[in-house]
């Protein structure tokens, strides 16, 4: 049976000289491998399609027993050529791709992750942002969209608004915030906690309620950016089970 669907190409490999395997993300199937038989020989069926970081409309067919899918042909929708020209931006895009490849979202979560990754790549393509925050924002947003719902607006204990707090404490596990006054009255906040500046909570709340297209407008003082990165790392490791270490993601 043949079908067609938009896919983001995450990784491409070669086998038997002219054949390719392609690791894909689609909105309905999540992350999976498909085979492009003769993909490296065919000039016509896959023009410019078989490279990582491409958005392609592929037509698929399953083999008789349904154990694998092969790619019949593809047409390139977006090759993200501006990203590929800029090494620093390309590094950020590849980081997001690697994260998705290892996160391996279920088919139910696939559309959320697909839309988020595509919008993030469009942002990188159009604005070529400075700095290295986008992969962190992407991971935080992925965790938020996949069900991690922190309550950063107020103290979980007394209800004081987080806005204006001196040094709030955040529980990575529950996503709850405790103000300085309540901290002294409590023996311990459950699980892993991080002390952050209020600007971090504001930034993360803003990420939760915006889409990637808005992120080009975000500017953070260096210490807020540093604390935000550490907090995002901690809750992505806890809630999605992936940690960035020495240039690679590892499952934790
Ligand atoms: Zn309080």
XYZ file of C-alpha atoms and ligand atoms in Angstrom:
253
model
C 0.000 0.000 0.000
C 1.286 3.454 -0.877
C 0.944 6.558 1.188
C 2.595 9.942 1.303
C 3.528 12.191 4.167
C 5.793 15.099 5.025
C 8.914 14.015 6.908
C 11.955 15.597 8.478
C 15.136 13.699 7.640
C 17.131 13.068 10.841
C 19.919 10.846 9.561
C 20.955 9.090 6.350
C 23.180 6.057 5.907
C 24.359 3.948 3.006
C 24.251 0.200 2.491
C 24.944 -2.049 -0.514
C 26.614 0.716 -2.507
C 23.586 2.562 -3.922
C 20.891 1.950 -1.297
C 20.130 4.306 1.587
C 18.461 3.976 4.953
C 16.818 7.120 6.198
C 15.868 7.947 9.783
C 12.719 10.066 9.642
C 10.274 11.947 11.827
C 6.712 12.253 10.557
C 3.648 13.732 12.298
C 1.785 10.390 12.370
C 4.515 7.750 12.728
C 7.121 9.370 14.952
C 10.763 8.363 14.442
C 11.472 5.342 12.213
C 13.745 3.993 9.477
C 12.739 3.662 5.847
C 14.791 2.372 2.921
C 15.474 4.188 -0.319
C 16.537 1.369 -2.614
C 18.763 2.773 -5.320
C 18.523 6.119 -3.534
C 22.131 7.093 -4.214
C 21.908 6.189 -7.895
C 18.524 7.645 -8.776
C 18.794 11.187 -10.041
C 15.087 11.523 -10.578
C 13.261 9.966 -7.595
C 15.004 11.782 -4.728
C 16.432 15.017 -6.131
C 18.215 16.755 -3.224
C 16.117 14.851 -0.655
C 18.424 12.375 1.049
C 20.264 14.654 3.486
C 19.690 15.321 7.177
C 17.754 18.500 7.967
C 15.498 18.308 4.911
C 11.730 18.601 4.935
C 10.512 16.240 2.237
C 7.188 14.969 0.937
C 7.912 11.232 0.592
C 5.759 8.523 -0.857
C 6.086 5.289 1.091
C 5.226 1.695 0.443
C 5.283 -1.108 2.995
C 6.772 -4.495 2.092
C 4.406 -7.499 1.946
C 4.774 -8.471 5.584
C 4.682 -4.875 6.816
C 8.065 -5.149 8.536
C 9.617 -2.139 6.842
C 8.759 0.781 4.620
C 10.517 1.830 1.479
C 10.641 5.289 0.000
C 9.362 5.382 -3.565
C 10.112 9.019 -4.310
C 10.463 12.354 -2.614
C 10.085 16.025 -3.358
C 12.033 18.545 -1.353
C 9.864 21.117 0.445
C 12.582 22.920 2.434
C 16.323 22.190 2.474
C 17.048 24.802 5.177
C 19.978 26.083 3.127
C 20.636 29.185 5.253
C 21.105 26.976 8.339
C 23.462 24.689 6.422
C 25.627 27.650 5.363
C 26.238 28.798 8.968
C 28.241 26.391 11.137
C 27.110 27.809 14.493
C 23.422 27.753 13.564
C 23.796 24.323 11.968
C 25.197 23.063 15.295
C 22.050 24.239 17.075
C 19.774 22.630 14.467
C 21.659 19.315 14.653
C 21.405 19.411 18.445
C 17.587 19.638 18.180
C 17.530 16.829 15.585
C 19.674 14.570 17.766
C 17.458 15.253 20.756
C 14.354 14.190 18.808
C 16.081 11.123 17.351
C 16.975 9.865 20.837
C 13.734 10.979 22.478
C 11.976 8.746 19.929
C 8.453 10.148 20.510
C 5.498 7.769 20.414
C 3.072 8.092 17.474
C 0.658 9.924 19.830
C 3.310 12.541 20.627
C 4.734 12.659 17.108
C 2.685 15.583 15.783
C 3.556 17.783 18.774
C 7.273 17.063 18.347
C 7.162 17.349 14.549
C 5.449 20.763 14.637
C 7.809 22.026 17.311
C 10.942 20.848 15.496
C 9.759 22.236 12.166
C 8.900 25.639 13.687
C 12.291 25.726 15.440
C 14.123 24.993 12.173
C 12.092 27.722 10.430
C 13.120 30.159 13.159
C 16.806 29.216 12.772
C 16.532 29.470 8.966
C 14.908 32.895 9.020
C 16.717 34.676 11.857
C 20.115 32.925 12.192
C 20.119 33.843 15.910
C 23.238 34.691 17.898
C 24.167 32.657 20.970
C 23.276 29.067 21.727
C 19.959 29.252 23.580
C 17.607 27.831 20.945
C 18.298 24.108 21.643
C 17.575 24.720 25.341
C 14.337 26.543 24.569
C 13.409 23.709 22.208
C 13.981 21.051 24.891
C 12.093 23.036 27.520
C 9.178 23.595 25.152
C 9.155 19.880 24.200
C 8.900 18.936 27.886
C 6.095 21.484 28.414
C 4.170 20.316 25.340
C 4.530 16.661 26.315
C 2.822 17.157 29.631
C 5.278 18.640 32.122
C 3.219 21.463 33.615
C 5.230 23.498 36.081
C 3.552 26.138 38.237
C 6.045 28.977 38.130
C 3.601 31.809 38.822
C 3.304 31.500 42.587
C 4.652 29.909 45.767
C 3.145 26.417 46.119
C 2.985 26.893 49.877
C 1.620 30.412 50.519
C 0.438 31.525 47.067
C 2.634 34.640 46.876
C 3.175 35.688 43.254
C 6.579 34.595 41.906
C 7.015 38.068 40.433
C 9.193 39.956 42.914
C 10.397 36.917 44.922
C 13.993 37.216 46.180
C 15.402 33.767 45.509
C 12.715 31.202 44.768
C 13.448 27.504 45.061
C 12.191 25.233 42.259
C 11.465 21.529 42.600
C 12.552 19.836 39.358
C 10.236 16.908 40.038
C 6.975 18.782 40.654
C 7.733 22.055 38.871
C 6.620 23.909 42.004
C 8.113 27.094 43.361
C 8.631 27.889 47.049
C 9.351 31.440 48.238
C 12.135 32.401 50.671
C 9.738 32.837 53.625
C 8.245 29.369 53.182
C 11.664 27.762 52.673
C 12.731 28.609 56.210
C 9.516 27.140 57.620
C 9.917 23.885 55.735
C 12.479 21.199 56.446
C 13.001 20.300 52.796
C 11.403 20.623 49.397
C 10.946 17.219 47.766
C 13.443 15.909 45.228
C 16.028 17.838 43.253
C 15.766 21.564 43.840
C 17.354 24.580 42.194
C 17.615 28.071 43.581
C 17.035 30.515 40.729
C 16.523 34.191 40.117
C 12.932 35.328 39.423
C 14.003 36.210 35.868
C 14.501 32.478 35.190
C 10.906 31.688 36.147
C 9.664 34.549 33.990
C 11.705 33.352 31.023
C 10.547 29.739 31.323
C 6.924 30.805 31.720
C 7.327 32.912 28.584
C 8.752 29.927 26.678
C 5.815 27.814 27.848
C 3.295 30.270 26.434
C 5.001 31.218 23.145
C 5.886 29.418 19.906
C 9.383 29.184 18.357
C 8.586 32.017 15.915
C 8.514 34.368 18.943
C 11.843 33.239 20.378
C 13.988 35.541 18.257
C 12.724 38.360 20.507
C 14.012 36.742 23.705
C 17.026 38.372 25.286
C 18.274 37.295 28.706
C 21.005 38.665 30.958
C 23.941 36.219 31.016
C 23.256 34.937 34.547
C 19.551 34.336 33.793
C 20.536 32.466 30.616
C 23.038 30.331 32.559
C 20.577 29.486 35.337
C 17.816 28.800 32.794
C 20.043 26.359 30.906
C 20.851 24.477 34.129
C 17.229 24.283 35.213
C 16.100 23.159 31.740
C 18.831 20.486 31.696
C 17.654 19.224 35.082
C 13.987 18.946 34.246
C 14.530 17.540 30.740
C 16.773 14.861 32.271
C 14.163 14.125 34.906
C 11.031 14.225 32.724
C 12.275 13.115 29.284
C 15.257 11.011 30.380
C 17.865 12.698 28.183
C 20.967 14.593 29.203
C 23.506 16.496 27.094
C 27.025 15.481 28.081
C 30.368 16.022 26.328
C 28.774 16.747 22.989
C 26.276 13.870 23.002
C 22.860 13.132 24.437
C 22.753 10.209 26.788
C 19.763 8.457 28.271
C 19.487 8.882 32.029
Zn 5.633 31.016 50.201
